[in-house]
mmCIF file of C-alpha atoms and ligand atoms in Angstrom:
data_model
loop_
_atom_site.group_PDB
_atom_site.id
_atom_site.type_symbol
_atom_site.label_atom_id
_atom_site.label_comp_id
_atom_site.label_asym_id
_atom_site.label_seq_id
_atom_site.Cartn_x
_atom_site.Cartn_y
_atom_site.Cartn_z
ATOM 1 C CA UNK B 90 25.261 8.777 30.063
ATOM 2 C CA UNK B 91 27.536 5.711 28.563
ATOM 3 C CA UNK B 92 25.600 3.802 31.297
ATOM 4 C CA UNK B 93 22.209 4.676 30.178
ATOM 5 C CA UNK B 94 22.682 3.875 26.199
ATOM 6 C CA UNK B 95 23.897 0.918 27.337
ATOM 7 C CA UNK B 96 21.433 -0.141 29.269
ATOM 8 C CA UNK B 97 18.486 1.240 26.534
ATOM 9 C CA UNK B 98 20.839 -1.163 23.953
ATOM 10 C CA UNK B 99 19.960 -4.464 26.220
ATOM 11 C CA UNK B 100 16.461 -3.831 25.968
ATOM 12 C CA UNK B 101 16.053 -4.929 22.910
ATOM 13 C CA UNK B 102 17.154 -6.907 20.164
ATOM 14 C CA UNK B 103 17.029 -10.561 19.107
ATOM 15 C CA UNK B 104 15.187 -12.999 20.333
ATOM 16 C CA UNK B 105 16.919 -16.334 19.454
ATOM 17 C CA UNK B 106 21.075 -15.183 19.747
ATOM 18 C CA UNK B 107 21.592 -17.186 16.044
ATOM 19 C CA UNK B 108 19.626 -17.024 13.088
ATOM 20 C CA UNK B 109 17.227 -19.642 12.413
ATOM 21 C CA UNK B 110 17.963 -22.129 9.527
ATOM 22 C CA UNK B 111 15.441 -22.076 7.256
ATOM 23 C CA UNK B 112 13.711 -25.811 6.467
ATOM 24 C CA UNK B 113 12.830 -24.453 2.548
ATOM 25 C CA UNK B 114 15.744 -23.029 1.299
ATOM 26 C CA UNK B 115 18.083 -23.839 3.730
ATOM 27 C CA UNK B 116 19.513 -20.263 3.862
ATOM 28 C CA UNK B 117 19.531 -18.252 7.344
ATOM 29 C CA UNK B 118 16.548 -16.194 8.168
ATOM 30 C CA UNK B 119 16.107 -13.255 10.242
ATOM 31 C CA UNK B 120 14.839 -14.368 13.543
ATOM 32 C CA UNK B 121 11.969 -12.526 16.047
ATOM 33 C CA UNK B 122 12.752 -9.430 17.256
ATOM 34 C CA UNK B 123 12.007 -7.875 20.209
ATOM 35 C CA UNK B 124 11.630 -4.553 22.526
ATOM 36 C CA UNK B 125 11.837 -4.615 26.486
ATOM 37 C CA UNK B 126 9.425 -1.880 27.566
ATOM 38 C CA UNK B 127 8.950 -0.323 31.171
ATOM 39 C CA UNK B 128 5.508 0.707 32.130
ATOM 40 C CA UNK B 129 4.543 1.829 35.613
ATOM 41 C CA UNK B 130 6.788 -0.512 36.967
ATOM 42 C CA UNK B 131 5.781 -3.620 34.518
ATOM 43 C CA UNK B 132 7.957 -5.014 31.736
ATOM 44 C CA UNK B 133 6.391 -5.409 28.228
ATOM 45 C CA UNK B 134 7.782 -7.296 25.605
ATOM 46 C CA UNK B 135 6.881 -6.383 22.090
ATOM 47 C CA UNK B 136 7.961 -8.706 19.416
ATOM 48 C CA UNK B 137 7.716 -8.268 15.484
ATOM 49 C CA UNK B 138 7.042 -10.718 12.709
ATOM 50 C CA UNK B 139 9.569 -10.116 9.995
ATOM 51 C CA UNK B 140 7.583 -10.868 6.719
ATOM 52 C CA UNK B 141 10.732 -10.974 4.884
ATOM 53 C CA UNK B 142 8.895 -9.522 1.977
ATOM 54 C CA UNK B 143 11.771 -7.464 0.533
ATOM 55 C CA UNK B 144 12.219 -3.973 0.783
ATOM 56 C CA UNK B 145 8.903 -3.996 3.143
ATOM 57 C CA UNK B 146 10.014 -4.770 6.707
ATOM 58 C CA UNK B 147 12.500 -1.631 6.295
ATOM 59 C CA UNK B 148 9.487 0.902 5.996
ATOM 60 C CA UNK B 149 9.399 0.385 10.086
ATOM 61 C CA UNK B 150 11.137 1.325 12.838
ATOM 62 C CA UNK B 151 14.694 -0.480 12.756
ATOM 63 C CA UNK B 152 13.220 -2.290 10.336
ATOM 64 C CA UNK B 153 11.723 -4.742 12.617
ATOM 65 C CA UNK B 154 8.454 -5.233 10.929
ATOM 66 C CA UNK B 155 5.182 -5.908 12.437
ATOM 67 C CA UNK B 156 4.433 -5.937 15.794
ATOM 68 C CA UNK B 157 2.819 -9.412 16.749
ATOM 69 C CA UNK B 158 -0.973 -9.519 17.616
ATOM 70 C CA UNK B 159 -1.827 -6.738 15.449
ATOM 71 C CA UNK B 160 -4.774 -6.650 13.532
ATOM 72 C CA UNK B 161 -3.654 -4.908 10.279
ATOM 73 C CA UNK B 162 -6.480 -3.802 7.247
ATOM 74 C CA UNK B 163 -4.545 -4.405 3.514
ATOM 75 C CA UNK B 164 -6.721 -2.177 1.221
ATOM 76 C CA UNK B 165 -6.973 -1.241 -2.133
ATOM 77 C CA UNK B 166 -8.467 -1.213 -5.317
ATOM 78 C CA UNK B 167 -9.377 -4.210 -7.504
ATOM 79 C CA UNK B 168 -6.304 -5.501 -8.750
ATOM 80 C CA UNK B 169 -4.346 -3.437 -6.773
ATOM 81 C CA UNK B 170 -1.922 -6.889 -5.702
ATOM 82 C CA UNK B 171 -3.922 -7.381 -2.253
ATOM 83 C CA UNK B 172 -3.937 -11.003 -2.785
ATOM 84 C CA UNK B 173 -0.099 -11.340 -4.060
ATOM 85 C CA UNK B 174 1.186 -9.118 -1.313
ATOM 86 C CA UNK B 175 -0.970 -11.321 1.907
ATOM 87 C CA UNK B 176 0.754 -13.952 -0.016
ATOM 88 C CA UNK B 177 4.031 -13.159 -0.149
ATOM 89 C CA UNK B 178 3.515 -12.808 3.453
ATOM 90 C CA UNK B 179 3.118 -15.874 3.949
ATOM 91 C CA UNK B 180 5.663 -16.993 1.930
ATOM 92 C CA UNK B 181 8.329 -14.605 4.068
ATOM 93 C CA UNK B 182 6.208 -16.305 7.933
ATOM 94 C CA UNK B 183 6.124 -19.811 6.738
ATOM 95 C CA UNK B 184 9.869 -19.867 5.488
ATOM 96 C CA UNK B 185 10.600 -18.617 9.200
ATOM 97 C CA UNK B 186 8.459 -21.795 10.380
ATOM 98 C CA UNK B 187 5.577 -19.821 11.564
ATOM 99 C CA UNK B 188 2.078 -20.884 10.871
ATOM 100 C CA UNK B 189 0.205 -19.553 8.128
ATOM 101 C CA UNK B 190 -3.897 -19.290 7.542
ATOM 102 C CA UNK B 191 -5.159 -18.537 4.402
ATOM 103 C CA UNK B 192 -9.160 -17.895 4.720
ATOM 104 C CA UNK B 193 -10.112 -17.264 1.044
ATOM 105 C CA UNK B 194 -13.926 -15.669 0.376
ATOM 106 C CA UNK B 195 -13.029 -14.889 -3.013
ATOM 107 C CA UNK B 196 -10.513 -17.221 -5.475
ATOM 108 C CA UNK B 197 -10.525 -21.030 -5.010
ATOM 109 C CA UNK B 198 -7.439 -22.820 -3.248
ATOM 110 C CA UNK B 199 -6.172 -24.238 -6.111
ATOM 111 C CA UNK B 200 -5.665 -20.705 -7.947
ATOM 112 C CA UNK B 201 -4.176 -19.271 -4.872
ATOM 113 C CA UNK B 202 -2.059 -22.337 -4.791
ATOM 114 C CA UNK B 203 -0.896 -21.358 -8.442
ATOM 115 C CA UNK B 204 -0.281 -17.569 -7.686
ATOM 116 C CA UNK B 205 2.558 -19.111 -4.999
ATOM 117 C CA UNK B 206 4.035 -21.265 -7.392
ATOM 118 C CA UNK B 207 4.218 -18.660 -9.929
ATOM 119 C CA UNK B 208 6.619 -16.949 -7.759
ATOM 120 C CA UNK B 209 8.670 -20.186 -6.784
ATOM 121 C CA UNK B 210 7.205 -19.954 -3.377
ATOM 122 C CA UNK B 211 6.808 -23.574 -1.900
ATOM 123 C CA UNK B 212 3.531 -23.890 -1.318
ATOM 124 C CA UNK B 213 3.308 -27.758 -1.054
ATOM 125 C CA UNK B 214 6.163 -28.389 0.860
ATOM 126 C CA UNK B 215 4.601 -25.459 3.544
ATOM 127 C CA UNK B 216 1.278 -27.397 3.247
ATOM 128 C CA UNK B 217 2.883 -30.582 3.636
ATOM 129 C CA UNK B 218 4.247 -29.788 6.580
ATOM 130 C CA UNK B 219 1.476 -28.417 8.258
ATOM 131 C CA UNK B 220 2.910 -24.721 8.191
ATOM 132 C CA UNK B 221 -0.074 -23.348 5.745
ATOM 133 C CA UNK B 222 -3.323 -24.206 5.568
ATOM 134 C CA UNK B 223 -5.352 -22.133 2.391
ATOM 135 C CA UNK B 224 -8.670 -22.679 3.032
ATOM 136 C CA UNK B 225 -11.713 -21.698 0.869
ATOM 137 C CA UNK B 226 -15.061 -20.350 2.406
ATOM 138 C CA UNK B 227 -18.508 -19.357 0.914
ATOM 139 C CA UNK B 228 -19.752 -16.158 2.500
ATOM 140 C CA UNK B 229 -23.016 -17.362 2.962
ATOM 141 C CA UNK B 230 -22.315 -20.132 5.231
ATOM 142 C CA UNK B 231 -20.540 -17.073 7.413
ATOM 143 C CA UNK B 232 -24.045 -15.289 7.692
ATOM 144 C CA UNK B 233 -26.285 -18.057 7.794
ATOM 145 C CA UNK B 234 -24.049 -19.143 10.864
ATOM 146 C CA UNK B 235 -24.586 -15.801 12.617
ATOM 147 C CA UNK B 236 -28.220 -15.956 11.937
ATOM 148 C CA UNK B 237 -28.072 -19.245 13.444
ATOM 149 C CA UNK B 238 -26.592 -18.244 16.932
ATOM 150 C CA UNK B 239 -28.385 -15.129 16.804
ATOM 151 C CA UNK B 240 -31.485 -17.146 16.687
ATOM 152 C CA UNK B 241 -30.690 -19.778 19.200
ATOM 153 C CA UNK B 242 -28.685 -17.335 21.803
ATOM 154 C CA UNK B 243 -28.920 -14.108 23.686
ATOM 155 C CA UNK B 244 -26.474 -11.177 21.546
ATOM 156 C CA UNK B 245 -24.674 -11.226 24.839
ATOM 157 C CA UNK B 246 -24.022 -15.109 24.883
ATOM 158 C CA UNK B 247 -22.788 -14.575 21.134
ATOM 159 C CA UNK B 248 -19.990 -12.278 22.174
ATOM 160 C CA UNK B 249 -18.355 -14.789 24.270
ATOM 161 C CA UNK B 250 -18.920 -17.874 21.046
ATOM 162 C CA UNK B 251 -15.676 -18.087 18.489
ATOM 163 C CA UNK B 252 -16.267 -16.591 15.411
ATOM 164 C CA UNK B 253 -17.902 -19.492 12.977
ATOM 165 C CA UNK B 254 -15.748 -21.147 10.642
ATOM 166 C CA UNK B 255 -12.101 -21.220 12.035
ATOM 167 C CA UNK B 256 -10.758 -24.656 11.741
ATOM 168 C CA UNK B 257 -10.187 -25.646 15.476
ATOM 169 C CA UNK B 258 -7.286 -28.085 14.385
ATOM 170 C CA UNK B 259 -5.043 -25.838 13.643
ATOM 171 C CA UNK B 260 -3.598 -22.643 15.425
ATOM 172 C CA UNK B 261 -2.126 -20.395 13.268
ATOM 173 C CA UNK B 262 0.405 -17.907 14.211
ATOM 174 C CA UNK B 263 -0.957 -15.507 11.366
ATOM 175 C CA UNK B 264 -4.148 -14.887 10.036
ATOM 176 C CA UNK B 265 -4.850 -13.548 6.412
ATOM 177 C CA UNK B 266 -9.134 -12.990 5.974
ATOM 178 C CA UNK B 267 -9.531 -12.567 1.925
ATOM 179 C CA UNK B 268 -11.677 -10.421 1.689
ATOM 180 C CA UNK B 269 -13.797 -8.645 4.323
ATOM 181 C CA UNK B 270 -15.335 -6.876 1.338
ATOM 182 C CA UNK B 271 -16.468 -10.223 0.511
ATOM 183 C CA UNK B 272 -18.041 -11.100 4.053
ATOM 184 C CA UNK B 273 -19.515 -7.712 3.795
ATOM 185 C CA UNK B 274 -21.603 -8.073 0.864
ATOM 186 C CA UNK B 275 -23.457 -11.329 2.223
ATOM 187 C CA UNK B 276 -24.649 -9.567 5.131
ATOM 188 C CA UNK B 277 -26.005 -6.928 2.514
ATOM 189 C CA UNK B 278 -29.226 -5.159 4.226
ATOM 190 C CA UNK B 279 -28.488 -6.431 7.584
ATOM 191 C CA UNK B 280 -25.266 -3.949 8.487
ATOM 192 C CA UNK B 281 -25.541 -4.413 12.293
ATOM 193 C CA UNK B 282 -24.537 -8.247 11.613
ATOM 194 C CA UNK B 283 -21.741 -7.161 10.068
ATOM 195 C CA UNK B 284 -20.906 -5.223 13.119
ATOM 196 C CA UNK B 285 -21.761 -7.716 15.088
ATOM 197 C CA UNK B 286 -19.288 -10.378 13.128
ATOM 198 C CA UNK B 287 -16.471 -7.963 12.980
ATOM 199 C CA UNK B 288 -16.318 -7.642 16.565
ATOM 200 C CA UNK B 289 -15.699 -11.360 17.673
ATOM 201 C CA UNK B 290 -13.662 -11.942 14.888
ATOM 202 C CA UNK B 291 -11.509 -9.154 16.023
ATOM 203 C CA UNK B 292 -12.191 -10.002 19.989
ATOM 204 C CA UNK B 293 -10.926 -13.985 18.738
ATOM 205 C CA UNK B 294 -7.668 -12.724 17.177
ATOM 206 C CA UNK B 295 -6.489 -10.396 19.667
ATOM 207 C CA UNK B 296 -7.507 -13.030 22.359
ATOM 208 C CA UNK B 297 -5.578 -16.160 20.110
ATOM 209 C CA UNK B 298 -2.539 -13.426 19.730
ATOM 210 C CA UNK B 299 -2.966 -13.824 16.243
ATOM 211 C CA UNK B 300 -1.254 -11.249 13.699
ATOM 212 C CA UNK B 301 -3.275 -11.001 10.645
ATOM 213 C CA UNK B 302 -3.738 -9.336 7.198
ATOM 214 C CA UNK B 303 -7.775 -8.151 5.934
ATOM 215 C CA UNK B 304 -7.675 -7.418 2.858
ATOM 216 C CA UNK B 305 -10.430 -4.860 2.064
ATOM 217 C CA UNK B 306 -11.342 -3.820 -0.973
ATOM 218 C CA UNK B 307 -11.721 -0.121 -1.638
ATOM 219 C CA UNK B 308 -12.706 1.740 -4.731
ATOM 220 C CA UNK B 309 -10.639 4.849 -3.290
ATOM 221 C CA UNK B 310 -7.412 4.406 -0.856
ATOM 222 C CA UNK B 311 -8.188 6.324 2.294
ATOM 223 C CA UNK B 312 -5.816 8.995 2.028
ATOM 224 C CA UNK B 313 -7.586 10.360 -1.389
ATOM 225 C CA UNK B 314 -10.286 10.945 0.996
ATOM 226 C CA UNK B 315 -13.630 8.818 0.026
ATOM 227 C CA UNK B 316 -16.725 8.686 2.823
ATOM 228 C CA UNK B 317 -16.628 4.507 3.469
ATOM 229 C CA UNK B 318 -19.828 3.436 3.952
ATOM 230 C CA UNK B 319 -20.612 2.581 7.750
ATOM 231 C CA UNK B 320 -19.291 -1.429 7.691
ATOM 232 C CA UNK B 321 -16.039 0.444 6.560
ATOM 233 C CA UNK B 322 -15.936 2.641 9.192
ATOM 234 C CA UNK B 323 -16.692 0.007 11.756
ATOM 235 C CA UNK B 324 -13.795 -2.410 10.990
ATOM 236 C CA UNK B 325 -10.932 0.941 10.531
ATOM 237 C CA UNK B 326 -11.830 1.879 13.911
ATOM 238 C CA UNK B 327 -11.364 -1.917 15.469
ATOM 239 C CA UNK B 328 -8.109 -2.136 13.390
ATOM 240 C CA UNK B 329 -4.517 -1.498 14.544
ATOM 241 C CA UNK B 330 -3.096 -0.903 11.198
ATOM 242 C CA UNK B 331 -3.867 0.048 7.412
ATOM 243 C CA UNK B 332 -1.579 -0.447 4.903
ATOM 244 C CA UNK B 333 -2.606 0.854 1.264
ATOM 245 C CA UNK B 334 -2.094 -0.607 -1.831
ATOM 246 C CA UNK B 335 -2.065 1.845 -5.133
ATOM 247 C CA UNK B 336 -2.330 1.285 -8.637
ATOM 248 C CA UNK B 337 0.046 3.690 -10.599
ATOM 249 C CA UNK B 338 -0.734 5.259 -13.383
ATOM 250 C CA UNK B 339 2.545 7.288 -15.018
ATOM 251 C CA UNK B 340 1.377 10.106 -17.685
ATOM 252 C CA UNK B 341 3.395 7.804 -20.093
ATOM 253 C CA UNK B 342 0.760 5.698 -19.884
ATOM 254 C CA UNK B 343 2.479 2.716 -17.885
ATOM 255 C CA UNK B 344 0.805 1.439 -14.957
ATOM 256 C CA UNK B 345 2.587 0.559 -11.815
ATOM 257 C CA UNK B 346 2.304 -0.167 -8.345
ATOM 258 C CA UNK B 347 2.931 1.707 -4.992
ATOM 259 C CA UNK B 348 2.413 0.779 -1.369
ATOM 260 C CA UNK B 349 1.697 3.054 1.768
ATOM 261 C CA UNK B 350 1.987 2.317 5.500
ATOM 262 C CA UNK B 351 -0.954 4.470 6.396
ATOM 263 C CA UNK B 352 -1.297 3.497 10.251
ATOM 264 C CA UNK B 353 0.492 1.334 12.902
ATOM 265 C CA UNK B 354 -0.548 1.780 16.651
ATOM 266 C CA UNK B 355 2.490 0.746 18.640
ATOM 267 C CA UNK B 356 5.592 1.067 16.392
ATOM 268 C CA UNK B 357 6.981 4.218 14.223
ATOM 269 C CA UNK B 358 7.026 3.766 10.064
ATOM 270 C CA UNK B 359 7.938 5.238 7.341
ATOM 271 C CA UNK B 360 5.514 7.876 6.213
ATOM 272 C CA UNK B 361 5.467 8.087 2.558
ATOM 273 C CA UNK B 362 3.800 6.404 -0.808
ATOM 274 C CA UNK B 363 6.757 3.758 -2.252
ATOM 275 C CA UNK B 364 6.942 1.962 -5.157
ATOM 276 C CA UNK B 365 6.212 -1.675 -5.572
ATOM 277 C CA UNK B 366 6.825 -4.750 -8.375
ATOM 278 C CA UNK B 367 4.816 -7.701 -8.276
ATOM 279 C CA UNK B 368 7.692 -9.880 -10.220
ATOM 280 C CA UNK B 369 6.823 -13.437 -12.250
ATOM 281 C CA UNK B 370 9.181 -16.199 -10.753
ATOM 282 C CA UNK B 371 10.616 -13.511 -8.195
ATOM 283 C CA UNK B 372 7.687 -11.984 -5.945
ATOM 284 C CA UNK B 373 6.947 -8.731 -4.262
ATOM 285 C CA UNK B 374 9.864 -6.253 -3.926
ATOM 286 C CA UNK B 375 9.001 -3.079 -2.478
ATOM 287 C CA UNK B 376 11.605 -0.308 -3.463
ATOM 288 C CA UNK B 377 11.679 1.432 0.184
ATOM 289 C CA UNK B 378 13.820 4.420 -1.182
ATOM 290 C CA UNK B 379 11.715 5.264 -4.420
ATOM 291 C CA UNK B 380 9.192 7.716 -3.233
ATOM 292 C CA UNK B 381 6.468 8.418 -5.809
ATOM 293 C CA UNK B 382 6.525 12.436 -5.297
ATOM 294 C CA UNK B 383 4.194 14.746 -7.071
ATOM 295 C CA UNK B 384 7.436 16.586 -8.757
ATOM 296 C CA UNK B 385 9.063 13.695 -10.228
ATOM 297 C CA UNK B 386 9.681 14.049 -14.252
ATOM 298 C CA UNK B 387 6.975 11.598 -14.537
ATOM 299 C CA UNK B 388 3.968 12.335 -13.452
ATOM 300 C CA UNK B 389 1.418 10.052 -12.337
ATOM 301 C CA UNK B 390 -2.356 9.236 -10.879
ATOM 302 C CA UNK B 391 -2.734 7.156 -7.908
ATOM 303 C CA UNK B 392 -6.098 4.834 -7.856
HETATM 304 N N1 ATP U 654 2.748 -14.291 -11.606
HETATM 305 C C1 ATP U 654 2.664 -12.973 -11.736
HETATM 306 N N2 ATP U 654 3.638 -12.279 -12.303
HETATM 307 C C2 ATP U 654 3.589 -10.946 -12.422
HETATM 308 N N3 ATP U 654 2.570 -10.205 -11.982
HETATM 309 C C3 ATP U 654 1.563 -10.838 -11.384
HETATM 310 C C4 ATP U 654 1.551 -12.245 -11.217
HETATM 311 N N4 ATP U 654 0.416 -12.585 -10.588
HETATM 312 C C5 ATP U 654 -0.244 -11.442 -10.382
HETATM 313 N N5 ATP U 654 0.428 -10.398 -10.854
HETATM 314 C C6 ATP U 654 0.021 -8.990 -10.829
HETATM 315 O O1 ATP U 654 -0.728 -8.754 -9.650
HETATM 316 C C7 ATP U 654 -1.944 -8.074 -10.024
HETATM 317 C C8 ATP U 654 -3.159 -8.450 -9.192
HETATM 318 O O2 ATP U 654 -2.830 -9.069 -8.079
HETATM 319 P P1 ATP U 654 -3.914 -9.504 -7.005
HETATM 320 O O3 ATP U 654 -4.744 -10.615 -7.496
HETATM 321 O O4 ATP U 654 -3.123 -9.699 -5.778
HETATM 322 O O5 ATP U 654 -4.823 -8.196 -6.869
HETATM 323 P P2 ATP U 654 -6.018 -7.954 -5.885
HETATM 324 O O6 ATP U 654 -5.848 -6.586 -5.353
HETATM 325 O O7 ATP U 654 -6.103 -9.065 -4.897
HETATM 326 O O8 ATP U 654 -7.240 -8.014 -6.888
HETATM 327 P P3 ATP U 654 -8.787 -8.294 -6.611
HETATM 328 O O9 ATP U 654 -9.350 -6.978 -6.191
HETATM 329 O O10 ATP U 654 -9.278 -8.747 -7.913
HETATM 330 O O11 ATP U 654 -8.871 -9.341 -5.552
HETATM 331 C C9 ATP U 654 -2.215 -8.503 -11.423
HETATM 332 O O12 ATP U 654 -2.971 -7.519 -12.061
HETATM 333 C C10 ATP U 654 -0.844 -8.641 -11.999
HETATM 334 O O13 ATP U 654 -0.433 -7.395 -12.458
HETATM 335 MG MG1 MG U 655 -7.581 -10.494 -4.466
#
């Protein structure tokens, strides 16, 4: 029995046996972790990226955060703090050294630029040294491409081609597509291209190993049970992961924030709604241990 817990103990835990040093701030960070698993006689390793955004990474299983390679959908409604949170993402990944990719469809790099240094995140020094890359796109170029190689090649021969416009210079270690909601509407009319889009940019990401956040914007979180339109439908099925952003609003007339780990293939979470602060000069802190519960004093209206 001793034997056996011991044995489950050394099959997992953390990666690199000392904490890495962070570059930024100089302060220790928390490492990769890992899991062994044993599968018909194979060994899997899963690892997690820690996003070190705070309060977050304890919503999962030991609090290891995010398994690596999965392809995660951040949705909400407008102005729910889908942008801040992919960003403070970023913040937490390139502080641990890993590389970042911003692909923006919606706000310019400059403004997304600002939102970082609003919360003392150092955005120059991670683009400086190659860590982030924020890079603005105009969704038209995306379906004018596909047009393009739908013209010149067989659908077939288009599965196996990159999705257009990833920088081939640099290979991120996380991925964050702003929005897909965006993409979307400039395939307006022509859905099936949509489809057809969706699929090799999710076949390119889980082939690259690339974790990555699409944001998505919704004008009613899943759970409160809207009919998505197909597109919708279409990239929730190819994803491995939703997490739902909420705006609050109390019967006092405050609004607020909350934040819900809806689905995760691969690792156990926390299931419940949380509440959230997007914080000037300080960030994203997500209180893991204040559930927003429909008998609480105060009551409130999720949107
Ligand atoms: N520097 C800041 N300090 C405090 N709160 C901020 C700051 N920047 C943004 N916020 C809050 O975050 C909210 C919106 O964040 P964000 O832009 O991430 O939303 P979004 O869901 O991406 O919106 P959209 O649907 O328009 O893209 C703002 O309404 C504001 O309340
Ligand atoms: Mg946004």
């Amino acid at each position: 029995m001793k034997e056996g817990a011991k044995k489950a103990k050394s099959d997992e835990g953390i990666k690199h046996a000392s904490l890495i040093k962070s570059k930024f701030t100089g302060k220790k960070v928390i490492p990769l972790k890992y899991k062994i698993r044993k599968h018909n006689g194979d060994t899997r390793i899963d690892e997690f990226l820690h996003t070190g955004i705070e309060g977050f990474d304890k919503l999962f299983d030991k609090e290891y955060g995010i398994p690596m390679g999965m392809s995660i959908l951040v949705e909400g409604g407008a102005g729910s703090g889908k942008t801040v949170f992919c960003l403070a993402a970023v913040n937490g990944l390139c502080k641990q050294g890993k590389k970042c990719l911003y692909m923006s469809f919606e706000e310019p790099e400059e403004r997304l630029m600002d939102h970082m240094s609003h919360f003392n995140w150092k955005v120059k020094d991670y683009i400086g040294s190659g860590l982030l890359r924020i890079q603005r796109f105009n969704t038209i170029d995306v379906s004018r491409s596909v047009e393009a190689l739908l013209s010149e090649a067989k659908k077939e021969l288009l599965i196996e081609v990159d999705p257009v416009l990833f920088p081939e210079d640099f290979k991120p270690d996380f991925v964050v597509i702003d929005s897909l909601t965006s993409i979307a509407s400039a395939f307006s009319g022509h859905e099936s291209r949509f489809r057809i889009y969706m699929e090799q940019l999710f076949r390119y990401l889980e082939k690259n190993k690339i974790t990555n956040f699409l944001i998505r914007e919704v004008s009613t979180p899943t759970h409160l049970g809207s009919s998505y339109k197909e597109e919708g439908e279409a990239v929730s099925f190819l994803s491995d992961g939703i997490i739902v952003l909420y705006n609050v609003i109390y019967n006092d007339g405050k609004r607020g924030s909350a934040i819900e780990v809806l689905k995760l293939r691969g690792t156990d979470f926390q299931k419940k709604i949380v509440k959230m602060d997007i914080v000037d000069k300080k960030g994203v802190i997500v209180h893991n241990d204040q559930i927003l519960s429909k008998d609480q004093q105060k009551g409130f209206v999720l949107t």
